[in-house]
Tab-separated table of C-alpha atoms in Angstrom:
chain	number	residue	atom	x	y	z
A	1	LEU	CA	8.260	48.403	-36.524
A	2	VAL	CA	9.589	45.423	-34.533
A	3	ILE	CA	6.552	45.523	-32.249
A	4	GLN	CA	4.306	45.254	-35.295
A	5	ARG	CA	6.194	42.784	-37.477
A	6	ALA	CA	7.234	40.452	-34.666
A	7	GLY	CA	3.565	39.981	-33.815
A	8	VAL	CA	3.750	41.643	-30.391
A	9	LEU	CA	1.079	44.217	-31.153
A	10	SER	CA	-1.037	41.606	-32.922
A	11	PHE	CA	-0.841	39.378	-29.825
A	12	VAL	CA	-1.772	42.267	-27.542
A	13	MET	CA	-4.755	43.340	-29.646
A	14	GLN	CA	-6.158	39.781	-29.779
A	15	SER	CA	-5.650	39.090	-26.090
A	16	PRO	CA	-8.575	39.287	-23.617
A	17	GLU	CA	-6.226	41.390	-21.462
A	18	LYS	CA	-5.662	44.076	-24.114
A	19	PRO	CA	-5.855	47.119	-21.791
A	20	TRP	CA	-3.370	45.734	-19.275
A	21	LEU	CA	-0.934	44.446	-21.896
A	22	MET	CA	-1.032	47.774	-23.744
A	23	GLN	CA	-0.091	49.600	-20.545
A	24	VAL	CA	2.719	47.108	-19.931
A	25	LEU	CA	3.944	47.549	-23.504
A	26	ASN	CA	4.028	51.320	-23.118
A	27	ALA	CA	5.789	51.136	-19.753
A	28	PHE	CA	8.442	48.767	-21.072
A	29	PHE	CA	8.992	50.829	-24.177
A	30	ASN	CA	9.430	53.993	-22.128
A	31	ARG	CA	12.007	52.176	-19.996
A	32	LEU	CA	13.920	51.214	-23.132
A	33	LYS	CA	13.909	54.785	-24.423
A	34	GLU	CA	15.374	55.940	-21.111
A	35	ALA	CA	18.149	53.336	-21.380
A	36	THR	CA	19.105	54.315	-24.939
A	37	HIS	CA	18.990	57.974	-23.983
A	38	ARG	CA	21.478	57.369	-21.171
A	39	ASP	CA	23.716	55.290	-23.413
A	40	PRO	CA	23.204	55.883	-27.174
A	41	ALA	CA	25.893	53.272	-27.911
A	42	LEU	CA	24.017	50.549	-26.018
A	43	SER	CA	24.510	47.261	-27.892
A	44	LEU	CA	22.342	44.159	-28.080
A	45	SER	CA	24.859	42.060	-26.143
A	46	GLN	CA	25.002	44.650	-23.359
A	47	TRP	CA	21.221	44.776	-23.206
A	48	LEU	CA	20.962	40.964	-23.040
A	49	ASP	CA	23.530	40.928	-20.221
A	50	ASP	CA	21.429	43.518	-18.380
A	51	LEU	CA	18.314	41.403	-18.854
A	52	ALA	CA	20.076	38.290	-17.541
A	53	LEU	CA	21.304	40.225	-14.507
A	54	MET	CA	17.832	41.638	-13.854
A	55	LYS	CA	16.314	38.185	-14.149
A	56	LYS	CA	18.874	36.737	-11.750
A	57	ASN	CA	18.067	39.391	-9.160
A	58	LYS	CA	14.303	39.189	-9.813
A	59	LEU	CA	14.074	42.773	-11.006
A	60	PRO	CA	11.329	43.961	-13.430
A	61	ILE	CA	12.301	43.190	-17.040
A	62	PRO	CA	11.540	45.887	-19.634
A	63	LEU	CA	10.535	45.008	-23.176
A	64	TYR	CA	13.450	45.392	-25.595
A	65	LYS	CA	12.766	47.046	-28.930
A	66	ILE	CA	15.593	48.001	-31.287
A	67	ASN	CA	15.254	51.706	-32.045
A	68	ALA	CA	17.950	52.082	-34.665
A	69	THR	CA	21.110	50.244	-35.633
A	70	ASP	CA	24.039	50.997	-37.867
A	71	ASN	CA	23.909	47.357	-38.989
A	72	GLY	CA	20.289	47.503	-40.129
A	73	VAL	CA	18.800	47.646	-43.618
A	74	ASN	CA	18.428	51.105	-45.166
A	75	MET	CA	15.742	51.497	-47.842
A	76	ILE	CA	16.915	54.605	-49.705
A	77	THR	CA	16.922	56.060	-53.192
A	78	ALA	CA	20.054	56.471	-55.281
A	79	HIS	CA	19.826	60.229	-54.713
A	80	GLY	CA	19.471	59.753	-50.971
A	81	ALA	CA	22.473	57.410	-50.850
A	82	LYS	CA	24.932	60.053	-52.026
A	83	GLY	CA	27.797	60.403	-49.579
A	84	SER	CA	27.061	57.094	-47.817
A	85	GLU	CA	28.724	53.690	-48.011
A	86	PHE	CA	27.444	50.250	-47.029
A	87	GLY	CA	28.949	46.777	-46.854
A	88	TYR	CA	26.115	45.264	-48.892
A	89	VAL	CA	24.168	47.153	-51.550
A	90	PHE	CA	21.174	45.814	-53.508
A	91	VAL	CA	20.212	47.860	-56.572
A	92	ILE	CA	16.768	46.596	-57.607
A	93	GLY	CA	14.457	47.178	-60.571
A	94	CYS	CA	17.291	47.702	-63.063
A	95	THR	CA	15.166	47.627	-66.224
A	96	GLN	CA	15.162	49.842	-69.292
A	97	GLN	CA	11.717	51.115	-68.384
A	98	THR	CA	12.962	52.309	-64.987
A	99	TRP	CA	16.448	53.616	-65.771
A	100	ASP	CA	16.574	54.267	-69.517
A	101	GLN	CA	13.231	55.062	-71.147
A	102	GLN	CA	11.815	57.275	-68.394
A	103	ASN	CA	14.964	59.351	-68.298
A	104	SER	CA	15.793	59.680	-71.980
A	105	SER	CA	13.290	62.511	-72.586
A	106	GLY	CA	12.538	61.101	-76.038
A	107	ARG	CA	16.070	61.727	-77.290
A	108	GLY	CA	16.943	58.095	-77.760
A	109	THR	CA	19.559	56.057	-75.947
A	110	PHE	CA	22.650	57.503	-77.593
A	111	LYS	CA	25.476	59.179	-75.708
A	112	LEU	CA	26.475	62.734	-76.562
A	113	PRO	CA	30.128	63.229	-77.519
A	114	ASP	CA	32.179	64.562	-74.626
A	115	ASN	CA	33.239	67.658	-76.591
A	116	LEU	CA	29.589	68.693	-77.018
A	117	VAL	CA	28.937	68.373	-73.320
A	118	ALA	CA	32.051	70.352	-72.523
A	119	ASN	CA	31.112	73.119	-74.964
A	120	ASN	CA	28.570	74.816	-72.691
A	121	GLN	CA	25.944	72.155	-73.318
A	122	THR	CA	24.247	69.790	-70.890
A	123	ALA	CA	24.277	66.024	-70.976
A	124	THR	CA	21.097	64.196	-71.841
A	125	SER	CA	18.835	62.957	-69.078
A	126	LEU	CA	20.070	59.473	-69.954
A	127	GLU	CA	23.614	60.488	-69.109
A	128	GLU	CA	22.393	62.013	-65.872
A	129	SER	CA	20.686	58.709	-65.139
A	130	ARG	CA	23.925	56.882	-65.977
A	131	ARG	CA	25.818	58.974	-63.441
A	132	LEU	CA	23.129	58.342	-60.830
A	133	PHE	CA	23.337	54.610	-61.531
A	134	TYR	CA	27.096	54.853	-60.994
A	135	VAL	CA	26.452	56.582	-57.657
A	136	ALA	CA	24.225	53.681	-56.597
A	137	LEU	CA	26.825	51.068	-57.547
A	138	THR	CA	29.698	52.807	-55.817
A	139	ARG	CA	27.911	52.906	-52.459
A	140	ALA	CA	28.976	49.255	-51.946
A	141	LYS	CA	32.096	48.575	-49.915
A	142	THR	CA	32.333	44.795	-50.362
A	143	HIS	CA	29.183	43.278	-51.928
A	144	LEU	CA	26.994	44.563	-54.750
A	145	HIS	CA	23.839	42.847	-56.053
A	146	ILE	CA	22.102	44.146	-59.200
A	147	SER	CA	18.678	42.719	-60.043
A	148	TRP	CA	15.793	43.177	-62.465
A	149	PHE	CA	12.500	41.391	-63.027
A	150	ALA	CA	11.911	39.374	-66.180
A	151	ARG	CA	8.173	40.198	-66.431
A	152	ASP	CA	5.933	42.834	-64.931
A	153	GLU	CA	2.514	42.390	-63.337
A	154	LYS	CA	0.900	42.275	-66.793
A	155	ASP	CA	3.250	39.416	-67.765
A	156	LYS	CA	5.028	41.718	-70.198
A	157	ASP	CA	8.693	40.914	-70.832
A	158	GLN	CA	11.121	43.401	-69.324
A	159	VAL	CA	14.603	44.212	-70.589
A	160	GLN	CA	17.576	44.873	-68.376
A	161	SER	CA	18.915	48.412	-68.353
A	162	ASN	CA	21.552	49.352	-70.909
A	163	PHE	CA	23.740	50.202	-67.928
A	164	VAL	CA	23.569	46.569	-66.810
A	165	THR	CA	24.325	45.379	-70.352
A	166	GLU	CA	27.399	47.582	-70.471
A	167	ILE	CA	28.643	46.110	-67.198
A	168	LEU	CA	28.140	42.533	-68.394
A	169	GLU	CA	29.871	43.214	-71.708
A	170	ASN	CA	32.973	44.412	-69.924
A	171	SER	CA	33.179	41.871	-67.122
A	172	ASP	CA	32.829	38.201	-66.259
A	173	LEU	CA	30.191	38.729	-63.576
A	174	PRO	CA	27.694	35.852	-63.200
A	175	VAL	CA	23.963	36.261	-63.800
A	176	THR	CA	21.646	34.054	-61.739
A	177	GLN	CA	17.962	33.519	-62.514
A	178	LYS	CA	15.681	33.079	-59.513
A	179	GLN	CA	12.113	31.769	-59.588
A	180	VAL	CA	9.644	33.117	-57.044
A	181	PRO	CA	7.927	30.224	-55.189
A	182	ASP	CA	4.239	29.700	-56.011
A	183	GLU	CA	3.213	30.091	-52.378
A	184	LEU	CA	4.898	33.495	-52.189
A	185	VAL	CA	3.155	34.609	-55.390
A	186	THR	CA	-0.170	33.425	-53.965
A	187	GLU	CA	0.397	35.361	-50.764
A	188	TYR	CA	1.336	38.476	-52.744
A	189	LEU	CA	-1.778	38.236	-54.922
A	190	LEU	CA	-3.923	37.819	-51.824
A	191	LEU	CA	-2.450	40.987	-50.355
A	192	LYS	CA	-3.063	42.826	-53.630
A	193	PHE	CA	-6.674	41.649	-53.571
A	194	MET	CA	-7.082	42.834	-49.983
A	195	GLU	CA	-5.087	46.066	-50.209
A	196	LYS	CA	-8.020	48.413	-50.822
A	197	ALA	CA	-10.414	46.685	-48.416
A	198	ARG	CA	-11.329	48.664	-45.299
A	199	PRO	CA	-10.483	46.497	-42.274
A	200	GLU	CA	-12.647	46.423	-39.165
A	201	ILE	CA	-11.296	45.389	-35.764
A	202	ASP	CA	-12.650	44.570	-32.346
A	203	LEU	CA	-12.029	47.433	-29.943
A	204	VAL	CA	-10.655	47.060	-26.465
A	205	GLU	CA	-13.200	46.927	-23.639
A	206	ASP	CA	-15.729	49.751	-23.403
A	207	GLU	CA	-14.692	50.536	-19.843
A	208	PHE	CA	-11.074	51.037	-20.905
A	209	ILE	CA	-12.068	53.284	-23.817
A	210	THR	CA	-14.328	55.258	-21.508
A	211	ARG	CA	-11.349	55.945	-19.250
A	212	LEU	CA	-9.277	57.013	-22.265
A	213	LEU	CA	-11.985	59.410	-23.458
A	214	LYS	CA	-12.596	60.915	-20.026
A	215	ASN	CA	-11.439	64.539	-20.142
A	216	TYR	CA	-10.339	63.975	-23.734
A	217	SER	CA	-9.468	67.091	-25.742
A	218	LEU	CA	-9.113	67.258	-29.532
A	219	SER	CA	-5.908	68.564	-31.137
A	220	ILE	CA	-5.154	69.297	-34.777
A	221	THR	CA	-2.915	66.216	-34.962
A	222	HIS	CA	-5.727	63.988	-33.715
A	223	LEU	CA	-8.202	65.614	-36.088
A	224	ASN	CA	-5.905	65.145	-39.084
A	225	ASN	CA	-5.173	61.530	-38.153
A	226	PHE	CA	-8.869	60.677	-37.735
A	227	LEU	CA	-9.785	62.210	-41.084
A	228	SER	CA	-6.878	60.333	-42.681
A	229	CYS	CA	-7.801	56.971	-41.119
A	230	PRO	CA	-9.857	56.221	-37.981
A	231	LEU	CA	-7.599	53.245	-37.200
A	232	LYS	CA	-4.561	55.522	-37.297
A	233	PHE	CA	-6.212	57.729	-34.697
A	234	TYR	CA	-7.220	54.712	-32.608
A	235	TYR	CA	-3.751	53.187	-32.434
A	236	LEU	CA	-1.588	56.322	-32.337
A	237	ASN	CA	-3.662	58.846	-30.416
A	238	LEU	CA	-6.053	56.831	-28.274
A	239	LEU	CA	-4.137	53.655	-27.375
A	240	ARG	CA	-0.792	55.415	-27.908
A	241	VAL	CA	1.012	52.401	-29.317
A	242	PRO	CA	4.740	52.770	-28.549
A	243	ALA	CA	6.693	54.199	-31.448
A	244	ALA	CA	10.340	55.152	-31.729
A	245	LYS	CA	11.142	58.752	-32.584
A	246	SER	CA	11.790	58.956	-36.304
A	247	GLU	CA	14.888	60.572	-37.745
A	248	SER	CA	12.924	63.299	-39.556
A	249	MET	CA	10.750	64.042	-36.518
A	250	SER	CA	13.766	64.349	-34.227
A	251	PHE	CA	15.534	66.618	-36.726
A	252	GLY	CA	12.430	68.806	-36.952
A	253	SER	CA	12.171	68.984	-33.152
A	254	ALA	CA	15.778	70.154	-32.925
A	255	VAL	CA	15.126	72.918	-35.461
A	256	HIS	CA	11.951	74.004	-33.633
A	257	TRP	CA	13.815	74.085	-30.317
A	258	ALA	CA	16.646	76.161	-31.728
A	259	LEU	CA	14.243	78.720	-33.245
A	260	GLU	CA	12.230	78.939	-30.044
A	261	ARG	CA	15.401	79.627	-28.045
A	262	LEU	CA	16.506	82.228	-30.597
A	263	PHE	CA	13.360	84.318	-30.101
A	264	VAL	CA	13.356	83.843	-26.330
A	265	LYS	CA	16.939	85.148	-26.168
A	266	MET	CA	16.015	88.010	-28.488
A	267	LYS	CA	13.288	89.125	-26.063
A	268	GLU	CA	15.647	88.739	-23.102
A	269	ASN	CA	18.217	90.912	-24.936
A	270	GLY	CA	15.812	93.783	-25.498
A	271	ALA	CA	14.690	92.866	-29.029
A	272	ASP	CA	18.268	92.238	-30.146
A	273	PHE	CA	18.814	88.880	-31.881
A	274	PRO	CA	21.917	86.884	-30.968
A	275	GLY	CA	24.152	85.746	-33.823
A	276	PRO	CA	23.532	82.713	-36.028
A	277	GLU	CA	26.088	80.694	-34.065
A	278	THR	CA	23.619	80.657	-31.142
A	279	LEU	CA	20.963	79.168	-33.382
A	280	VAL	CA	23.359	76.430	-34.505
A	281	GLU	CA	24.570	75.741	-30.943
A	282	ASP	CA	21.013	75.207	-29.662
A	283	PHE	CA	20.239	72.986	-32.646
A	284	ARG	CA	23.380	70.923	-31.977
A	285	TRP	CA	22.507	70.596	-28.285
A	286	HIS	CA	19.003	69.273	-28.979
A	287	MET	CA	20.289	66.821	-31.589
A	288	THR	CA	22.821	65.460	-29.087
A	289	GLN	CA	20.161	65.133	-26.389
A	290	ASN	CA	18.127	62.958	-28.752
A	291	ARG	CA	21.046	61.033	-30.209
A	292	GLU	CA	19.278	57.679	-29.699
A	293	ALA	CA	16.774	58.515	-32.459
A	294	PHE	CA	19.472	58.309	-35.153
A	295	THR	CA	21.905	55.794	-36.532
A	296	GLY	CA	25.520	56.953	-36.464
A	297	GLU	CA	25.528	57.891	-40.145
A	298	ALA	CA	22.089	59.547	-39.978
A	299	PHE	CA	23.142	61.632	-36.973
A	300	ARG	CA	26.250	62.918	-38.718
A	301	ARG	CA	24.351	63.627	-41.928
A	302	ARG	CA	21.439	65.443	-40.259
A	303	LEU	CA	23.722	67.410	-37.957
A	304	ALA	CA	25.872	68.602	-40.861
A	305	TYR	CA	22.775	69.512	-42.865
A	306	GLY	CA	21.326	71.589	-40.039
A	307	GLU	CA	24.640	73.345	-39.464
A	308	LYS	CA	24.632	74.245	-43.168
A	309	ILE	CA	21.067	75.527	-43.653
A	310	LEU	CA	20.394	77.314	-40.345
A	311	PRO	CA	22.953	80.135	-40.815
A	312	ALA	CA	21.588	80.712	-44.331
A	313	TYR	CA	18.016	80.707	-42.996
A	314	TYR	CA	19.047	83.193	-40.300
A	315	ALA	CA	20.700	85.504	-42.845
A	316	PHE	CA	17.618	85.414	-45.081
A	317	HIS	CA	15.144	86.284	-42.278
A	318	ILE	CA	17.087	88.449	-39.832
A	319	ASN	CA	15.900	91.718	-41.377
A	320	ARG	CA	12.360	90.426	-41.948
A	321	TRP	CA	11.499	89.018	-38.519
A	322	ASN	CA	8.867	90.694	-36.390
A	323	ARG	CA	10.310	91.245	-32.902
A	324	THR	CA	6.942	91.494	-31.151
A	325	VAL	CA	6.195	87.814	-30.758
A	326	VAL	CA	4.929	85.050	-28.498
A	327	VAL	CA	6.595	81.671	-29.004
A	328	GLU	CA	5.398	78.153	-28.156
A	329	LEU	CA	1.957	79.214	-26.947
A	330	THR	CA	-0.039	76.322	-25.448
A	331	LEU	CA	-3.843	76.501	-25.363
A	332	ARG	CA	-5.954	73.956	-23.492
A	333	ASN	CA	-9.663	73.246	-23.152
A	334	ILE	CA	-10.815	75.896	-25.600
A	335	MET	CA	-14.507	75.169	-26.091
A	336	VAL	CA	-15.871	75.284	-29.650
A	337	GLN	CA	-19.514	74.199	-29.954
A	338	GLN	CA	-19.156	72.091	-26.785
A	339	VAL	CA	-15.965	70.423	-28.066
A	340	PRO	CA	-12.775	70.938	-25.977
A	341	LEU	CA	-9.753	71.749	-28.152
A	342	ASN	CA	-6.056	72.122	-27.450
A	343	GLY	CA	-3.025	73.189	-29.444
A	344	LYS	CA	0.560	74.410	-29.316
A	345	LEU	CA	1.470	77.254	-31.686
A	346	ASP	CA	5.066	77.819	-32.782
A	347	LYS	CA	5.021	81.599	-33.042
A	348	LEU	CA	2.585	84.516	-33.004
A	349	GLU	CA	3.650	87.825	-34.573
A	350	PHE	CA	1.835	90.987	-33.460
A	351	THR	CA	0.923	94.278	-35.048
A	352	GLY	CA	-1.076	95.865	-32.266
A	353	ARG	CA	-3.720	93.280	-31.364
A	354	GLN	CA	-3.636	91.711	-34.821
A	355	VAL	CA	-1.890	88.333	-35.032
A	356	ASN	CA	-0.037	86.452	-37.745
A	357	VAL	CA	0.300	82.777	-36.769
A	358	VAL	CA	3.553	81.154	-37.955
A	359	ASP	CA	4.154	77.416	-38.064
A	360	TYR	CA	7.629	76.026	-38.820
A	361	LYS	CA	7.950	73.124	-41.239
A	362	THR	CA	10.957	70.998	-42.103
A	363	GLY	CA	10.795	69.103	-45.359
A	364	ASN	CA	10.487	69.939	-49.035
A	365	VAL	CA	8.053	72.763	-49.707
A	366	ALA	CA	7.207	71.200	-53.090
A	367	ASN	CA	5.845	68.130	-51.297
A	368	ALA	CA	3.643	70.337	-49.142
A	369	LYS	CA	1.656	71.954	-51.958
A	370	THR	CA	-1.290	69.550	-51.754
A	371	LYS	CA	-1.375	69.855	-47.949
A	372	LEU	CA	-1.907	73.611	-48.298
A	373	LEU	CA	-4.981	73.282	-50.526
A	374	PRO	CA	-8.534	73.858	-49.251
A	375	PRO	CA	-11.213	71.240	-49.979
A	376	HIS	CA	-11.582	70.328	-53.648
A	377	THR	CA	-12.890	67.455	-55.770
A	378	GLY	CA	-9.815	65.293	-55.258
A	379	ASP	CA	-9.729	65.918	-51.492
A	380	PRO	CA	-13.079	66.995	-50.025
A	381	ASN	CA	-11.565	67.363	-46.541
A	382	GLY	CA	-8.787	69.711	-47.653
A	383	GLY	CA	-5.065	69.457	-46.937
A	384	ASP	CA	-3.643	68.937	-43.449
A	385	TYR	CA	-1.714	72.232	-43.429
A	386	TRP	CA	-4.751	74.200	-44.616
A	387	ARG	CA	-6.836	72.616	-41.844
A	388	GLN	CA	-4.102	73.314	-39.302
A	389	ALA	CA	-4.117	77.007	-40.193
A	390	VAL	CA	-7.899	77.249	-39.843
A	391	PHE	CA	-7.827	75.200	-36.618
A	392	TYR	CA	-5.342	77.620	-35.040
A	393	LYS	CA	-7.503	80.597	-35.988
A	394	ILE	CA	-10.521	78.885	-34.408
A	395	LEU	CA	-8.496	78.199	-31.256
A	396	LEU	CA	-7.403	81.820	-30.823
A	397	ASP	CA	-10.777	83.279	-31.804
A	398	HIS	CA	-12.456	81.213	-29.042
A	399	ASP	CA	-9.882	81.972	-26.354
A	400	GLY	CA	-11.802	84.301	-24.061
A	401	THR	CA	-8.715	85.237	-22.032
A	402	ARG	CA	-7.073	87.231	-24.835
A	403	ASP	CA	-8.269	90.069	-27.039
A	404	TRP	CA	-6.414	89.042	-30.191
A	405	GLU	CA	-7.521	89.036	-33.806
A	406	VAL	CA	-6.013	86.460	-36.151
A	407	VAL	CA	-5.621	88.145	-39.528
A	408	SER	CA	-3.191	85.792	-41.242
A	409	THR	CA	-1.408	82.446	-40.984
A	410	GLU	CA	1.684	81.174	-42.736
A	411	PHE	CA	3.965	78.166	-42.902
A	412	ASP	CA	7.675	78.924	-42.700
A	413	PHE	CA	9.753	76.239	-44.440
A	414	ILE	CA	13.196	75.926	-42.898
A	415	GLU	CA	14.775	73.817	-45.636
A	416	PRO	CA	15.595	75.782	-48.794
A	417	GLN	CA	14.287	74.940	-52.248
A	418	LYS	CA	16.946	75.710	-54.860
A	419	ASP	CA	18.738	77.907	-52.291
A	420	GLN	CA	15.555	79.904	-51.669
A	421	PHE	CA	13.629	79.944	-48.385
A	422	LYS	CA	9.858	79.849	-48.789
A	423	THR	CA	6.996	81.055	-46.654
A	424	GLU	CA	3.538	79.872	-47.730
A	425	PRO	CA	0.529	81.909	-46.539
A	426	VAL	CA	-2.927	80.427	-46.041
A	427	TYR	CA	-5.811	82.820	-46.534
A	428	ILE	CA	-8.842	81.985	-44.419
A	429	ASP	CA	-12.413	83.157	-44.952
A	430	ALA	CA	-15.657	82.541	-43.075
A	431	ALA	CA	-16.478	79.508	-45.225
A	432	ASP	CA	-13.171	77.879	-44.212
A	433	VAL	CA	-13.957	78.398	-40.536
A	434	THR	CA	-17.402	76.877	-41.039
A	435	THR	CA	-15.937	73.845	-42.843
A	436	VAL	CA	-13.301	73.065	-40.220
A	437	SER	CA	-15.746	73.730	-37.381
A	438	HIS	CA	-18.012	71.086	-38.919
A	439	GLN	CA	-15.056	68.697	-39.217
A	440	ILE	CA	-14.281	69.278	-35.544
A	441	THR	CA	-17.800	68.605	-34.299
A	442	ASP	CA	-18.374	65.676	-36.653
A	443	THR	CA	-15.075	64.019	-35.671
A	444	TRP	CA	-15.737	64.627	-31.978
A	445	GLN	CA	-19.131	62.982	-32.236
A	446	LYS	CA	-17.674	59.951	-34.034
A	447	ILE	CA	-14.921	59.604	-31.429
A	448	GLN	CA	-17.460	59.724	-28.606
A	449	GLN	CA	-19.529	57.076	-30.411
A	450	ARG	CA	-16.450	54.833	-30.861
A	451	GLU	CA	-16.550	55.047	-34.667
A	452	PHE	CA	-12.876	54.300	-35.098
A	453	LYS	CA	-12.847	50.538	-35.562
A	454	THR	CA	-12.937	50.586	-39.406
A	455	GLY	CA	-9.943	51.830	-41.367
A	456	CYS	CA	-9.637	53.852	-44.543
A	457	GLY	CA	-8.426	50.958	-46.709
A	458	LYS	CA	-5.828	53.038	-48.559
A	459	PRO	CA	-2.972	50.799	-49.768
A	460	ASP	CA	-0.348	53.118	-48.267
A	461	CYS	CA	-2.010	53.273	-44.833
A	462	GLU	CA	0.391	51.745	-42.317
A	463	TRP	CA	-2.303	50.767	-39.825
A	464	CYS	CA	-4.758	49.267	-42.298
A	465	THR	CA	-1.880	47.224	-43.712
A	466	PHE	CA	-0.847	46.104	-40.233
A	467	VAL	CA	-4.371	44.991	-39.350
A	468	LYS	CA	-4.754	42.994	-42.558
A	469	GLU	CA	-1.297	41.423	-42.592
A	470	HIS	CA	-1.507	40.327	-38.949
A	471	ARG	CA	-5.136	39.146	-39.244
A	472	VAL	CA	-6.361	41.453	-36.521
A	473	ALA	CA	-9.356	42.376	-38.709
A	474	VAL	CA	-12.644	40.680	-37.899
A	475	ARG	CA	-14.070	41.612	-41.288
A	476	LEU	CA	-13.125	43.468	-44.440
A	477	HIS	CA	-15.388	46.031	-46.075
A	478	PRO	CA	-15.187	46.965	-49.780
A	479	ALA	CA	-13.436	50.205	-50.592
A	480	GLU	CA	-15.763	53.196	-50.557
A	481	GLU	CA	-15.415	53.771	-54.293
A	482	GLU	CA	-16.433	50.197	-55.107
A	483	ALA	CA	-20.027	49.633	-56.089
A	484	GLU	CA	-20.598	46.323	-54.361
A	485	ALA	CA	-22.045	46.425	-50.850
A	486	GLY	CA	-21.667	44.181	-47.848
A	487	SER	CA	-18.590	42.703	-46.191
A	488	TRP	CA	-16.903	39.389	-45.915
A	489	GLN	CA	-15.277	37.500	-43.101
A	490	PRO	CA	-11.578	36.559	-43.414
A	491	SER	CA	-10.375	33.213	-42.170
A	492	ARG	CA	-8.309	33.145	-38.987
A	493	GLU	CA	-5.982	30.174	-39.243
């Protein structure tokens, strides 16, 4: 994030020495990750002292990038803030439309008498919203700022939430009106105008890309990223722009590691699973080894959450698990229609030579529903999880070293939904294999032809937004759904 917003990546991508600077950036970032791994409590002042000492002794100076800080800004929902406290809290968007009308379920804005609620009845959604609003307010230790906008984008007047009105009626708190500067409004409108445009960039030198693509092999992650946005693939998978390990990714890695170790120990013990405490211990060890990926509060919260759900997950599955398994199977250079593929599979369960492929997922299963869908009108490429399941079947079916038959695939969700653990199967037919095989060959051909310099243009695409905000784009193309043709050249001031 700092590399992007501070203009470092923008500078690198516009420099005539892009390939060299990108390698330097990666090397420096890796050095930083090693330093924070050795000392998770490393502070900015300590790092600056180290830099000054290195400069004095003419030692190589690594690039410093803040990975995470307890003193940073946390953008979280009121639900997500439960159990946390912060010195400064800003509760934004406190309008009736946001807090009152959407949560009243058409029952009006009255409050039920307490005796009705206590008499085996539930409070209205408005009262639930009131309690959530109270949660948001009470996260503040010393400073609380409550704000709402006077007009929306359609210039329609907005009314402050009834919760805000109640606070003002019972206090002497000041209300300050702030006017947004015209230049900031202009910049915002320009971004809104550009948000759906598909940005095109200049690629690094052909010779450098040729070296990157030499012996290149396509994975399911690369395939999904390319189909999502070619620029995302270009930056993340080809150039490998440095990126700090995210909190959710590091938590998921710890869970995967613990489950892998559980099945390895089961096989070493003669098909006898160790107790759930072993699962938790391995999870805790991996979390500690990657402590630098978390803030102090996030580490404590994620660690406690894992220690809570893993024993319950173990108890739910212990009598269901297949003990004839292969875990963490890595496949490389599997040729499919002259395209080399690679992949790493979490677990394979066997019944004779028939295989059920299992992939672990952390996260809410409800949010994964669309990712499990095959191609349809709204998403002609299909969901990422559906494609992953088909990709793994293609991998195993083309592995000439093993006589296995993939008969099923499933995604095992580690986090419970309403105290229930879910496993979502994906049923694959010949048409699915044909579709994904075409996606593989088509994407491979586009990668070899360097067709990754134009982004998707989706407003929520991180890399398209980066390119447009930092003026790395050499031209902007209309969104695919727009009728007008052609492109236009942005100014570079």
